[in-house]
mmCIF file with all atom_site columns, C-alpha atoms in Angstrom:
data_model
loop_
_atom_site.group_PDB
_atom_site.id
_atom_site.type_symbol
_atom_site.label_atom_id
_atom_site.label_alt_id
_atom_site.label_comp_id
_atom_site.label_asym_id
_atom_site.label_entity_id
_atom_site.label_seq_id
_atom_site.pdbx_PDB_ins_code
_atom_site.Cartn_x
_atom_site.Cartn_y
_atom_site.Cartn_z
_atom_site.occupancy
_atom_site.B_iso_or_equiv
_atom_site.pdbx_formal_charge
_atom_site.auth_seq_id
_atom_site.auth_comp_id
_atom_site.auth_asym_id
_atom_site.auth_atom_id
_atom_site.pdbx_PDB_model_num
ATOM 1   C CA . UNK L 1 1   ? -21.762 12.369  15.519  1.00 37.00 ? 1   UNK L CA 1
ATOM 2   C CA . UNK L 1 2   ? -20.067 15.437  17.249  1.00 40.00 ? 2   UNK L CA 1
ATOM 3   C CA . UNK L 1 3   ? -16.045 15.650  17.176  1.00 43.00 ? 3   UNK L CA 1
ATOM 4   C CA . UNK L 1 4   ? -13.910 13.231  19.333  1.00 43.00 ? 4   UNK L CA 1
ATOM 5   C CA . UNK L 1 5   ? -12.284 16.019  22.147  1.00 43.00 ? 5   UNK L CA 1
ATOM 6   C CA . UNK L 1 6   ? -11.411 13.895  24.980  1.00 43.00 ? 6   UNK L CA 1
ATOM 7   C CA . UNK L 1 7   ? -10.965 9.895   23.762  1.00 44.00 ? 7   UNK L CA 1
ATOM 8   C CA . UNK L 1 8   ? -7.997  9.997   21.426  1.00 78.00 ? 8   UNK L CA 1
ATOM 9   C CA . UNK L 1 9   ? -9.669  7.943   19.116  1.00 86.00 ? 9   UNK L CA 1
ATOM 10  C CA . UNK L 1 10  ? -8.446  10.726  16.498  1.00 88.00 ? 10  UNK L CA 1
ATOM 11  C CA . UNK L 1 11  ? -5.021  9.972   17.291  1.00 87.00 ? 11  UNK L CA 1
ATOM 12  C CA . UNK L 1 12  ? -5.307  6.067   17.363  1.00 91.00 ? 12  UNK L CA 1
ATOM 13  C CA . UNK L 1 13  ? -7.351  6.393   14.149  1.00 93.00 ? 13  UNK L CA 1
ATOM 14  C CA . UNK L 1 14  ? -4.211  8.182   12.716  1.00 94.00 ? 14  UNK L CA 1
ATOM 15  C CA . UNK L 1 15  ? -1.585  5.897   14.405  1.00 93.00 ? 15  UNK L CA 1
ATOM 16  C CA . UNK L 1 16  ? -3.139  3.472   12.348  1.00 93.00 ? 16  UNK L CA 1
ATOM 17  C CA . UNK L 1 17  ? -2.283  5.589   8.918   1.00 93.00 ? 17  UNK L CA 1
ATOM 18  C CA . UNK L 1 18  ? 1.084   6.205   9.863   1.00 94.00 ? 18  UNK L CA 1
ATOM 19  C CA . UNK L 1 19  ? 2.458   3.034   11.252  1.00 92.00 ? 19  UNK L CA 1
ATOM 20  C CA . UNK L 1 20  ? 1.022   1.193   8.343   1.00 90.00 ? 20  UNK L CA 1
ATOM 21  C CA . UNK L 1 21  ? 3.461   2.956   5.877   1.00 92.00 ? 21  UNK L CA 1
ATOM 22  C CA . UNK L 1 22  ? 6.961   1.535   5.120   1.00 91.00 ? 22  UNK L CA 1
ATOM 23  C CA . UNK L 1 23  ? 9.721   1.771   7.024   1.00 90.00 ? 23  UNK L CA 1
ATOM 24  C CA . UNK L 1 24  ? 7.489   4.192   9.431   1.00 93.00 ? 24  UNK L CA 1
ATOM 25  C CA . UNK L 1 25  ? 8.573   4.353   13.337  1.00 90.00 ? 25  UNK L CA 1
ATOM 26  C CA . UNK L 1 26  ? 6.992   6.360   15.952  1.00 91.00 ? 26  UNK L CA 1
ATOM 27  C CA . UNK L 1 27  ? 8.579   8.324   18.450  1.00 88.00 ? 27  UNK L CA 1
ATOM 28  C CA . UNK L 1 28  ? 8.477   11.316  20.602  1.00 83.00 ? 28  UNK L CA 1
ATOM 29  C CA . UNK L 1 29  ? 9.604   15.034  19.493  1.00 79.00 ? 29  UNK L CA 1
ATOM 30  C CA . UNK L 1 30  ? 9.238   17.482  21.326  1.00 76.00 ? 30  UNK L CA 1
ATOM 31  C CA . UNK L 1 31  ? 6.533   16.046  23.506  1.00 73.00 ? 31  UNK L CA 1
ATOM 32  C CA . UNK L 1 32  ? 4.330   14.716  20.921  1.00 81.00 ? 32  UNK L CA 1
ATOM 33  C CA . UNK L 1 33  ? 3.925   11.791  18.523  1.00 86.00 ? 33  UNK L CA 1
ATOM 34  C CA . UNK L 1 34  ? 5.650   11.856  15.694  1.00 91.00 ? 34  UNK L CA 1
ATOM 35  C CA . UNK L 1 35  ? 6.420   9.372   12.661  1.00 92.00 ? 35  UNK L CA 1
ATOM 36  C CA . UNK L 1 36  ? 9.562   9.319   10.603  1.00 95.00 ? 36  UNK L CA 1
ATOM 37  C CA . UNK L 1 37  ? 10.435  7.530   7.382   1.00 93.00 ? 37  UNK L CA 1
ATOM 38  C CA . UNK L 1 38  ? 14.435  7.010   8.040   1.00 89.00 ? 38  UNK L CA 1
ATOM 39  C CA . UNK L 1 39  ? 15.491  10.344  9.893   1.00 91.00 ? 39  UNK L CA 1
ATOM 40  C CA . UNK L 1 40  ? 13.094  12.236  8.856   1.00 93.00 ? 40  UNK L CA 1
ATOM 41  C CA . UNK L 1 41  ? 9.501   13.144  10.353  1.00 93.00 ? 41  UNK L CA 1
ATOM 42  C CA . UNK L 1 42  ? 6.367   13.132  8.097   1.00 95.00 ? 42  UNK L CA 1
ATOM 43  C CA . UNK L 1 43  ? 3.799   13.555  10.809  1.00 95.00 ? 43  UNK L CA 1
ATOM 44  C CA . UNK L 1 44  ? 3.557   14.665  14.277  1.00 92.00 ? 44  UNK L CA 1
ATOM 45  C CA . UNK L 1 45  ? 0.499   15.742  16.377  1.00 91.00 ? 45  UNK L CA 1
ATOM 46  C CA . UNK L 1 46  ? -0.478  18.840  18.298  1.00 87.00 ? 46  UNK L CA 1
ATOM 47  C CA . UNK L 1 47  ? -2.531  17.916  21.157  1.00 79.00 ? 47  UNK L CA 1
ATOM 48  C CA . UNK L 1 48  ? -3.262  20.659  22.738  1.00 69.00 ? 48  UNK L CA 1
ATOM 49  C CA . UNK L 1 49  ? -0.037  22.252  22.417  1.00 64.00 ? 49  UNK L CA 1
ATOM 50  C CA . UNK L 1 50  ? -0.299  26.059  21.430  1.00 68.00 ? 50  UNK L CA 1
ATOM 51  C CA . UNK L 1 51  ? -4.123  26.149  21.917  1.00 73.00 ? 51  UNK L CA 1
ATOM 52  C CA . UNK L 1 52  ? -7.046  23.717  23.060  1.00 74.00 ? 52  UNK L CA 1
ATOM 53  C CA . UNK L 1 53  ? -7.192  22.111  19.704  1.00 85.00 ? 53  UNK L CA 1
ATOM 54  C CA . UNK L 1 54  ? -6.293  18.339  18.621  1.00 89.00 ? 54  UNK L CA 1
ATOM 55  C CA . UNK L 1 55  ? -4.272  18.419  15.228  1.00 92.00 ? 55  UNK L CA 1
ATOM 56  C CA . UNK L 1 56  ? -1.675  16.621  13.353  1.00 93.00 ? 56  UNK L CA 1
ATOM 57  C CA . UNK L 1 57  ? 0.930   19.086  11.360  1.00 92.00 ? 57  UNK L CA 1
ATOM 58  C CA . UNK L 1 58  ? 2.123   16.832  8.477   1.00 96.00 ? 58  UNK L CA 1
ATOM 59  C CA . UNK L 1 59  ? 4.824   17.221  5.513   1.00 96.00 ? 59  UNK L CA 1
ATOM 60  C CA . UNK L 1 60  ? 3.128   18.623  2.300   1.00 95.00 ? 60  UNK L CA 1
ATOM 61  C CA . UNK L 1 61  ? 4.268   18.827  -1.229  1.00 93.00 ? 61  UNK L CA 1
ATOM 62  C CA . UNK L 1 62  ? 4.892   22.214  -2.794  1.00 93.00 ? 62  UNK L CA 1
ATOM 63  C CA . UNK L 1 63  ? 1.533   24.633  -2.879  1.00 92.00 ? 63  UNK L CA 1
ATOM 64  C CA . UNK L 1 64  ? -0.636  22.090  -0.733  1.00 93.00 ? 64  UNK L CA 1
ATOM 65  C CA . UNK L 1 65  ? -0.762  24.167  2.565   1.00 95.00 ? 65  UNK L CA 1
ATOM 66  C CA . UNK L 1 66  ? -2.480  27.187  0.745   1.00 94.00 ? 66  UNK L CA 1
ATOM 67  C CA . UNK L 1 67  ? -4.383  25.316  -1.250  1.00 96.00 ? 67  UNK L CA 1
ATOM 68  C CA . UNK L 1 68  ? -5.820  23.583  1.211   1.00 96.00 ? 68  UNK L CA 1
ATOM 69  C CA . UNK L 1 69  ? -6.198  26.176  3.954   1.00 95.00 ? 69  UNK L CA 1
ATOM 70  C CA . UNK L 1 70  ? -7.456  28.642  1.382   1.00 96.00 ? 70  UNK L CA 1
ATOM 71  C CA . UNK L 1 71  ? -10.112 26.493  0.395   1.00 96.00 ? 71  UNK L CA 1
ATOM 72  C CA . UNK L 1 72  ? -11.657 25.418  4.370   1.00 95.00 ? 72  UNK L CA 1
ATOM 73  C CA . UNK L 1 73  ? -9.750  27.272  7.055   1.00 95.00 ? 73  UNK L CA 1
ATOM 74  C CA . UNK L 1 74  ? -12.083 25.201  9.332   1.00 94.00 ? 74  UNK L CA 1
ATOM 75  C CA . UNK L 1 75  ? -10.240 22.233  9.119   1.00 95.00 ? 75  UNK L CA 1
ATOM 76  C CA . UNK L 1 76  ? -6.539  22.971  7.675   1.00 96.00 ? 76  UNK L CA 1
ATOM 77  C CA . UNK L 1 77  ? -3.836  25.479  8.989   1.00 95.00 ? 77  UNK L CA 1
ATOM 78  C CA . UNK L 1 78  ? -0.749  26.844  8.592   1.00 93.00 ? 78  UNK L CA 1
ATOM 79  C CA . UNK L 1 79  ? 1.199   25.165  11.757  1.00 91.00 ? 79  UNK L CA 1
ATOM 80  C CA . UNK L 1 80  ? 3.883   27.245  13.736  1.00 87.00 ? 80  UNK L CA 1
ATOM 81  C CA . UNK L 1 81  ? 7.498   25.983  13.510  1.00 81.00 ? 81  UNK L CA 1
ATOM 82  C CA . UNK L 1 82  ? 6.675   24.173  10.353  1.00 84.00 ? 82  UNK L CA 1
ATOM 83  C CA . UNK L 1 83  ? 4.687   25.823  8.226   1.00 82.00 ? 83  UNK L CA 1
ATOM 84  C CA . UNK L 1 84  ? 6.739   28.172  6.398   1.00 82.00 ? 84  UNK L CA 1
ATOM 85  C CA . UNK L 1 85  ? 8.792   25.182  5.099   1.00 89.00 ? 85  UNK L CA 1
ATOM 86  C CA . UNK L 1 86  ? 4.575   24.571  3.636   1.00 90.00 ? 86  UNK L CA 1
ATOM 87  C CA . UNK L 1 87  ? 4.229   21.888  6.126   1.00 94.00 ? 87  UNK L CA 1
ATOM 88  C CA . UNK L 1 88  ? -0.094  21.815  6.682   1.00 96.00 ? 88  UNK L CA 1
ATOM 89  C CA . UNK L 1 89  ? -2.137  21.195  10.164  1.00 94.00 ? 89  UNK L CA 1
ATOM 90  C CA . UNK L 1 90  ? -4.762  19.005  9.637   1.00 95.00 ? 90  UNK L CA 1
ATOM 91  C CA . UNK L 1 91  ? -7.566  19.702  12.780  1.00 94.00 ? 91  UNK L CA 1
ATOM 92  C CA . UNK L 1 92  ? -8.314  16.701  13.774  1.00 93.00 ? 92  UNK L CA 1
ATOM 93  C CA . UNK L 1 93  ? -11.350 17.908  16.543  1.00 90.00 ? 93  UNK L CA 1
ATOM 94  C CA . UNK L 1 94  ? -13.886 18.547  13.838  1.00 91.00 ? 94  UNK L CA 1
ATOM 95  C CA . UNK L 1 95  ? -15.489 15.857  11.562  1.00 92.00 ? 95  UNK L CA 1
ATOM 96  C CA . UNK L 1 96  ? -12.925 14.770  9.395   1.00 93.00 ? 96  UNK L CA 1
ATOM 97  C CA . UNK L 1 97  ? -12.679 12.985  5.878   1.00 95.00 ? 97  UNK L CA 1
ATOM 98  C CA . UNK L 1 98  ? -10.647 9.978   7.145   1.00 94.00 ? 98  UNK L CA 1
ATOM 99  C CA . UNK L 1 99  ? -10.509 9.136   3.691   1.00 96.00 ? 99  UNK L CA 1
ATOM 100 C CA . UNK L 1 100 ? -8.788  12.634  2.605   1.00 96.00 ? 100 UNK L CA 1
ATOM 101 C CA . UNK L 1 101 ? -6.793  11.884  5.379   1.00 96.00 ? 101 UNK L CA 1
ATOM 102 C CA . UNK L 1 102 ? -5.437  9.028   4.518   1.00 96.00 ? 102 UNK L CA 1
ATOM 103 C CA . UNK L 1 103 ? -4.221  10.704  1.105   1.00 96.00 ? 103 UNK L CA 1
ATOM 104 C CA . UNK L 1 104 ? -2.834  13.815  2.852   1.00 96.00 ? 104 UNK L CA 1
ATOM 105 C CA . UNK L 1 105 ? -0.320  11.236  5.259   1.00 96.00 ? 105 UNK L CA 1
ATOM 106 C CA . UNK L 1 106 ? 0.379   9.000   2.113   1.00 95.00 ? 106 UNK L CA 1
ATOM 107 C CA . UNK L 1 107 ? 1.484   12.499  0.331   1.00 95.00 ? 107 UNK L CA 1
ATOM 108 C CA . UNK L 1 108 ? 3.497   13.877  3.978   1.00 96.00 ? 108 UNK L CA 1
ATOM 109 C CA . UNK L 1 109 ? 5.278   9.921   3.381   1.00 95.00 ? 109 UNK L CA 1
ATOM 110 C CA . UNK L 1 110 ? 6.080   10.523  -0.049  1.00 94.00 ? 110 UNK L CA 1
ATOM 111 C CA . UNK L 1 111 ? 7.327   13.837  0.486   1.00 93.00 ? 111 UNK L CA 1
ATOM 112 C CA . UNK L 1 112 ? 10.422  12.956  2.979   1.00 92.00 ? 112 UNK L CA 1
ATOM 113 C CA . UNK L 1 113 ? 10.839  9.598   2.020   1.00 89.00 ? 113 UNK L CA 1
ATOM 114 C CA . UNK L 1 114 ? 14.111  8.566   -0.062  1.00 87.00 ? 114 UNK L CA 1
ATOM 115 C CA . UNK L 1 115 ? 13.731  7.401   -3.609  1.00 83.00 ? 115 UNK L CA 1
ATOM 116 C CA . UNK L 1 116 ? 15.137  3.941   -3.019  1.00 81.00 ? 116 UNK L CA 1
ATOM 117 C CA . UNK L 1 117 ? 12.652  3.573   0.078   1.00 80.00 ? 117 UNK L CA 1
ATOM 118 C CA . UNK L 1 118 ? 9.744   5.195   -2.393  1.00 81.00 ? 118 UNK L CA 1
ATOM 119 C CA . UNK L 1 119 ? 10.918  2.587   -5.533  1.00 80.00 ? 119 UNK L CA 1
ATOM 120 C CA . UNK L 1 120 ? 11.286  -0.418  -3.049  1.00 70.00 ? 120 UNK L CA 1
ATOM 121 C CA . UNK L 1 121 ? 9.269   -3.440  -5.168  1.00 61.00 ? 121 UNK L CA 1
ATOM 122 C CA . UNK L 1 122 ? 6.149   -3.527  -3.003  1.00 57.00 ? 122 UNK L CA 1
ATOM 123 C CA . UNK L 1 123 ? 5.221   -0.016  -3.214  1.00 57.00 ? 123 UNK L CA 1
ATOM 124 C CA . UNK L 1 124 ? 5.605   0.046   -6.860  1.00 46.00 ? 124 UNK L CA 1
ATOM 125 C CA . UNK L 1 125 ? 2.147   -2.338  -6.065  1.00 45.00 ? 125 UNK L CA 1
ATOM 126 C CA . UNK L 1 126 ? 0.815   -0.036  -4.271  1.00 47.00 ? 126 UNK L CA 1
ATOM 127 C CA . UNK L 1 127 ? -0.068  -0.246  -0.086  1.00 48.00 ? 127 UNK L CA 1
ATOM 128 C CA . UNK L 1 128 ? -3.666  -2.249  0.768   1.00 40.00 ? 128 UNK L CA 1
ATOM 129 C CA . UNK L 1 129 ? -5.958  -0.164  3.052   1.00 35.00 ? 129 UNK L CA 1
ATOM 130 C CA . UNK L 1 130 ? -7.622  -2.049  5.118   1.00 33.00 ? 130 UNK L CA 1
ATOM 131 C CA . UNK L 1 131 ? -11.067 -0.540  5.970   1.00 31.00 ? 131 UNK L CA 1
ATOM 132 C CA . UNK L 1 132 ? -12.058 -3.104  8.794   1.00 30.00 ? 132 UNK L CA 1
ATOM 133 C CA . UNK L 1 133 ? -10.046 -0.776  11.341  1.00 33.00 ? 133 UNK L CA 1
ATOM 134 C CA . UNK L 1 134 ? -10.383 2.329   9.494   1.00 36.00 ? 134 UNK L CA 1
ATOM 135 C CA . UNK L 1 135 ? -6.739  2.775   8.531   1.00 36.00 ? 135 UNK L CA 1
ATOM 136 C CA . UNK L 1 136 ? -3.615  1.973   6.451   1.00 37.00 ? 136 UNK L CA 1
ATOM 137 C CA . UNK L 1 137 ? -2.480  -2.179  6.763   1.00 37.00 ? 137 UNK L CA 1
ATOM 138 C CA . UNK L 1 138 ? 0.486   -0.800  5.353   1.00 39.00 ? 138 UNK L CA 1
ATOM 139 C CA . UNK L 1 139 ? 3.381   -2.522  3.205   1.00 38.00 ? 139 UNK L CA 1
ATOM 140 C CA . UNK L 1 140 ? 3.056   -4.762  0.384   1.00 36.00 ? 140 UNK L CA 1
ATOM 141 C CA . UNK L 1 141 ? 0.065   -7.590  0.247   1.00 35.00 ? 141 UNK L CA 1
ATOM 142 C CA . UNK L 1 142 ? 2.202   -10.313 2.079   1.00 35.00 ? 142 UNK L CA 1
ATOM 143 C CA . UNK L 1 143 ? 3.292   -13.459 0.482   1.00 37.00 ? 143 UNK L CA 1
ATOM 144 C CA . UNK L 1 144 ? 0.877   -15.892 -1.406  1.00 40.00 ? 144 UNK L CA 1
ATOM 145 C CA . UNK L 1 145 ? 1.245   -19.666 0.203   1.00 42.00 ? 145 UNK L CA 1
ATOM 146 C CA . UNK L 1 146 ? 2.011   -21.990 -2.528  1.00 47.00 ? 146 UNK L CA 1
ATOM 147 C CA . UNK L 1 147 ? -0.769  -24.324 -3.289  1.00 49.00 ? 147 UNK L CA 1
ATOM 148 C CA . UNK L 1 148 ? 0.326   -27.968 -1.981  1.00 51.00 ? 148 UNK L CA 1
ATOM 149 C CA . UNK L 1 149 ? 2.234   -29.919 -4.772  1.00 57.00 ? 149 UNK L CA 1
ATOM 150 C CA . UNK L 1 150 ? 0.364   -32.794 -5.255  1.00 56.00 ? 150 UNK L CA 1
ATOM 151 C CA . UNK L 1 151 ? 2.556   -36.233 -5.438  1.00 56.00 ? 151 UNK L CA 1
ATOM 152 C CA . UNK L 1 152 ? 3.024   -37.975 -9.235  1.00 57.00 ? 152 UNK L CA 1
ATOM 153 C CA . UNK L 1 153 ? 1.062   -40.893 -7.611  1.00 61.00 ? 153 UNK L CA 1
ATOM 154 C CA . UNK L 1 154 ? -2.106  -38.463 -6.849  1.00 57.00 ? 154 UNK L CA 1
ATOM 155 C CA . UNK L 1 155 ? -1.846  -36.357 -10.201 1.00 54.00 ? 155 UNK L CA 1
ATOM 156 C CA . UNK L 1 156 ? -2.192  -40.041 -12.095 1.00 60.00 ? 156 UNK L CA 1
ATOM 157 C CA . UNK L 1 157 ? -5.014  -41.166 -10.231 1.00 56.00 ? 157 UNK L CA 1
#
């Protein structure tokens, strides 16, 4: 199946990802879509916006961006603004590993994130993935229901 240029399904793919991680909101900066954990953005896109390619620029640990770009300049990059402080761009108008994806915004998360957000009690679980929709459900499983307490009277019977 050839690239996604014109949909956006790309980008709704990877709203998915980001929205589904803790304490995540979504806003604009500097014309583009961006998610923050707290104050601080993790991801933003590039659509378009210093050439005619679709990207996301997200935070990387230490030594990611040239590992990565090293290894397949086709798909990873070095992204103005950002990069020096080893931020990576992550093309997002050739075939991409959704699944590699999905690790590279988890790691952008961890990266800015606080400890006591990253140590909160449902993360220690670790975040479902939910691959009906293709992205990140985000957060802690939710809360089991209690099974119904059965009455003394029903128990005896």
């Amino acid at each position: 199946m050839p690239p996604d240029r014109g949909s956006g399904a790309a980008y709704a793919r990877l709203r998915l990802l980001c929205r589904g991680l803790p304490e995540t909101s979504e806003r604009l900066s500097h014309g583009e879509a961006s998610w923050f954990v707290g104050k601080r953005a993790f991801a933003t896109t590039a659509d378009r916006h210093h050439d005619d390619r679709r990207a996301v620029w997200l935070a990387a640990p230490a030594g990611a961006q040239e590992v990565l770009v090293a290894s397949d300049p086709e798909r990873f990059f070095r992204p103005p603004y950002v990069g020096h402080r080893g931020w990576l761009g992550v093309y997002l108008d050739v075939l991409v590993d959704w699944d590699e994806l999905e690790a590279l915004v988890r790691d952008a998360w961890t990266t800015v994130a606080t400890d006591r957000i990253r140590s909160s009690p449902g993360l220690r679980r670790g975040l479902r993935v939910s691959r009906r929709d293709g992205g990140c459900a985000g957060g802690p499983d939710p809360p089991r229901r209690p099974a119904p307490r059965r009455s003394a009277r029903a128990r005896a019977g």
